[in-house]
Short mmCIF file of C-alpha atoms in Angstrom, two decimals:
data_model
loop_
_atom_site.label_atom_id
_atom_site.label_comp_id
_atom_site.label_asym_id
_atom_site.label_seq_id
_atom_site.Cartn_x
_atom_site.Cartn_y
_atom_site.Cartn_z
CA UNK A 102 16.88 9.18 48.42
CA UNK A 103 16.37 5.66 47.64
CA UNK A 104 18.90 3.28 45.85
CA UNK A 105 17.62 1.13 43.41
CA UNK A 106 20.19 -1.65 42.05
CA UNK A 107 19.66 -3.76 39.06
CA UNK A 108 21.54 -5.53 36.47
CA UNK A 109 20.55 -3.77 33.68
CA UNK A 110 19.39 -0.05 33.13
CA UNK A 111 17.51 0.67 30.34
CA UNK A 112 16.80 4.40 28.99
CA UNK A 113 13.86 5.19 27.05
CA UNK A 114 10.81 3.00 26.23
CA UNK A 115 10.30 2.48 22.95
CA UNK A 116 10.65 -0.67 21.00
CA UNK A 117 14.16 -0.94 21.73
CA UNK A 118 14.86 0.11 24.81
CA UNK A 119 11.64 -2.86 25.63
CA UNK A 120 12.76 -5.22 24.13
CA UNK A 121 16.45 -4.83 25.64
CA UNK A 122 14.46 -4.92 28.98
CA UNK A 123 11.51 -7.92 27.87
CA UNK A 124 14.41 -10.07 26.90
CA UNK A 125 16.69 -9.22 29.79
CA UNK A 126 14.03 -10.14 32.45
CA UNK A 127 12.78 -13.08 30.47
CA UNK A 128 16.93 -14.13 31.03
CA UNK A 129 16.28 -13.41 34.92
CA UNK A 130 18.39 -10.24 35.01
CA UNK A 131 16.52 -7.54 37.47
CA UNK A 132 15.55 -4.44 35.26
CA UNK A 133 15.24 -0.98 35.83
CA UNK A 134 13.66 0.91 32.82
CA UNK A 135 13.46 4.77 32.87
CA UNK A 136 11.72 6.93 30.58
CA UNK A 137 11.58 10.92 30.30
CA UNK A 138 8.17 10.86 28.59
CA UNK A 139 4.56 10.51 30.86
CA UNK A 140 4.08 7.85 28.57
CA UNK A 141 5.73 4.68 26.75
CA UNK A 142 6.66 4.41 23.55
CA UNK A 143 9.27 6.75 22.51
CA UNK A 144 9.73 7.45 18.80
CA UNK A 145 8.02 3.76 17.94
CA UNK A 146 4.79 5.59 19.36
CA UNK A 147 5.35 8.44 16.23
CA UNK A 148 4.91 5.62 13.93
CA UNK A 149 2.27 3.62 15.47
CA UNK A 150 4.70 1.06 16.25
CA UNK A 151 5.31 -0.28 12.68
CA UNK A 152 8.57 -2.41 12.14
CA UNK A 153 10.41 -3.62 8.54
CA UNK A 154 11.04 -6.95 9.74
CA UNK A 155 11.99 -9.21 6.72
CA UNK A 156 11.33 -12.83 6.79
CA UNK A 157 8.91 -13.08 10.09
CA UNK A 158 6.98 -15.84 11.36
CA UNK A 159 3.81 -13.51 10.33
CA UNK A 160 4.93 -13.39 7.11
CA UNK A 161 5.86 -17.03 6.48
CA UNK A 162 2.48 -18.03 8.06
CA UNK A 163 1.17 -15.75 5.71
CA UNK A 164 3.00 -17.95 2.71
CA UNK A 165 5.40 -15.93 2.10
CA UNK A 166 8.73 -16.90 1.06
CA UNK A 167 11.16 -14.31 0.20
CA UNK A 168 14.73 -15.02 -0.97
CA UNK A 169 16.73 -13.57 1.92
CA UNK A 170 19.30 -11.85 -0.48
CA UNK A 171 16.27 -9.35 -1.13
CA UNK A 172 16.49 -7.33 2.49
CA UNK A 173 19.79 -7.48 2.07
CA UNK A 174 20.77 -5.95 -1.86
CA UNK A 175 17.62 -3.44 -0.67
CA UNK A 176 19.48 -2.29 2.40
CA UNK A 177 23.04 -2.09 0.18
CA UNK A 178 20.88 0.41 -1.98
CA UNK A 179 18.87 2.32 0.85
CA UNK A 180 22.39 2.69 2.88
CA UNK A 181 25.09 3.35 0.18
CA UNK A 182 28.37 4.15 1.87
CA UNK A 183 26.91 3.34 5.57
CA UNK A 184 25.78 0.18 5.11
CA UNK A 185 28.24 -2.71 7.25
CA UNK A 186 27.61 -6.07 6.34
CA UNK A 187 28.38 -7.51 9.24
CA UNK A 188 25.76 -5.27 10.97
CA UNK A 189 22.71 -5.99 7.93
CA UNK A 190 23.79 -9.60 8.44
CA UNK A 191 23.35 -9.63 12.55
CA UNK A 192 19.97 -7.88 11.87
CA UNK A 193 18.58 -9.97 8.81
CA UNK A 194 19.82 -13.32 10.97
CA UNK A 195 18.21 -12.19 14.23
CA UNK A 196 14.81 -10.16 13.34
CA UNK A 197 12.48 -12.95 12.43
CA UNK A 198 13.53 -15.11 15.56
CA UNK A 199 13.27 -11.56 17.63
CA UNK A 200 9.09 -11.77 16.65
CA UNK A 201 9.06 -15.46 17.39
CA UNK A 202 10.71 -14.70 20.86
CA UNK A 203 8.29 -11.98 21.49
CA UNK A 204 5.11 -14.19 20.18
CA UNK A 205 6.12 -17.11 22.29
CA UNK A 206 7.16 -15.48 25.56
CA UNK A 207 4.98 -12.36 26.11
CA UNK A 208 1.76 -11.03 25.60
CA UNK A 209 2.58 -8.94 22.53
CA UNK A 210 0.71 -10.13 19.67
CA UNK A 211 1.95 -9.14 16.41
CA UNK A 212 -0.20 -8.04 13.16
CA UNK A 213 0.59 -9.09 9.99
CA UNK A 214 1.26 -5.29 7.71
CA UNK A 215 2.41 -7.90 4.68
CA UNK A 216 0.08 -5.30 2.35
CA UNK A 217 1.63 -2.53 2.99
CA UNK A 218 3.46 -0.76 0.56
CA UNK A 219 6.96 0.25 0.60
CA UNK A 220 7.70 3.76 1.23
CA UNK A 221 11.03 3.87 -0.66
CA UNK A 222 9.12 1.89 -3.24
CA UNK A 223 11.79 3.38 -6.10
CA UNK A 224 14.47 1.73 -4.52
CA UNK A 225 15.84 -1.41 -5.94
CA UNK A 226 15.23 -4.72 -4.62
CA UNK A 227 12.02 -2.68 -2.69
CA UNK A 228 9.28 -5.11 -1.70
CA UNK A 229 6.94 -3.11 -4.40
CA UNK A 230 9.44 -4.80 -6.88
CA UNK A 231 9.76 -8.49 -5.66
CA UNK A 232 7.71 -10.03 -8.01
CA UNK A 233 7.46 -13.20 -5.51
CA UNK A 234 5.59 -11.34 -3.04
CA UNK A 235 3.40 -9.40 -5.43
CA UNK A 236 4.61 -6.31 -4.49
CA UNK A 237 3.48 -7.10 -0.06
CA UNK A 238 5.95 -6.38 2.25
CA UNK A 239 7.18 -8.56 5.60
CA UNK A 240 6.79 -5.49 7.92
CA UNK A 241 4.90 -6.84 11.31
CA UNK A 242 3.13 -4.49 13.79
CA UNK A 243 3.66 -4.29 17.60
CA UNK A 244 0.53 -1.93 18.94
CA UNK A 245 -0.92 -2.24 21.35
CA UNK A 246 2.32 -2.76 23.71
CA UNK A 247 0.26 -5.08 25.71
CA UNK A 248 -3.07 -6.41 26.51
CA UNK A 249 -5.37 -3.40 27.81
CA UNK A 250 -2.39 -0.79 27.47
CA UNK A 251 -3.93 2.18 27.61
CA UNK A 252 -1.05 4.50 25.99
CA UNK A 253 -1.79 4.80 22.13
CA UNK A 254 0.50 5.91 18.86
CA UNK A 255 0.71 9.52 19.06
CA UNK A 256 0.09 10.75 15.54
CA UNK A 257 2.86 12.61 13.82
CA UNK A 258 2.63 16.17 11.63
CA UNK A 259 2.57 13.04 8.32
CA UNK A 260 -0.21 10.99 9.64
#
């Protein structure tokens, strides 16, 4: 058997286990990314690769300009007792830069989903209710994975 060494070893393929291994390579580690499935993607294939990511570059670009308390009192009533500032914080500060990293040093291209509606749209503080959106969310697509990918979204039982 072979021995393969690396610096970082990253299990499973969907978007975060690629991004943990994008970034990491961009940063000149050597990467070693396994996957169980014949195919990538992992459970961000199941939803066609869709992400909530508030305040993007997409959706800036796009002119809009949400308050960035919003995400946040949202994901205080989505989580209830599990929701950790300091977590919803390191998320909300580091998601829009995340897309600009990805736009500006790979070959994913983003598309903009700002018209899509939210699915918890009863929940305060949803995008459906931010009046200075008119009711458009910042979520941001990543599908294809790259340029002339050839694995798809696999649809789920609710597509």
């Amino acid at each position: 058997m072979n021995k393969i060494t690396c610096d970082l070893l990253v299990v499973g393929s969907g978007a975060a286990g690629l991004s943990a291994a994008v970034t990491a390579a961009h940063h000149g580690l050597k990467v070693v990314l396994v996957e169980k499935d014949a195919v990538f993607g992992g459970a961000t294939a199941w939803s066609g690769g869709w992400m909530w990511v508030p305040g993007n570059p997409l959706a800036r670009r796009a002119g809009i300009d949400e308050d960035p308390q919003q995400p946040r009192t949202y994901l205080k009533n989505e989580l209830g007792d599990r929701y950790d500032a300091s977590r919803v914080d390191a998320f909300l500060d580091h998601c829009g830069p995340m897309v600009a990293f990805f736009e500006r040093h790979t070959a994913l291209q983003f598309v903009d989903g700002n018209s899509i509606p939210d699915i918890h749209g009863t929940v305060a503080a949803t995008c459906s209710t931010w009046p200075s959106t008119a009711g458009r969310c910042n979520w941001s697509t990543a599908w294809p994975l790259s340029p002339g990918s050839r694995s798809r979204p696999r649809r789920s039982a609710c597509s």
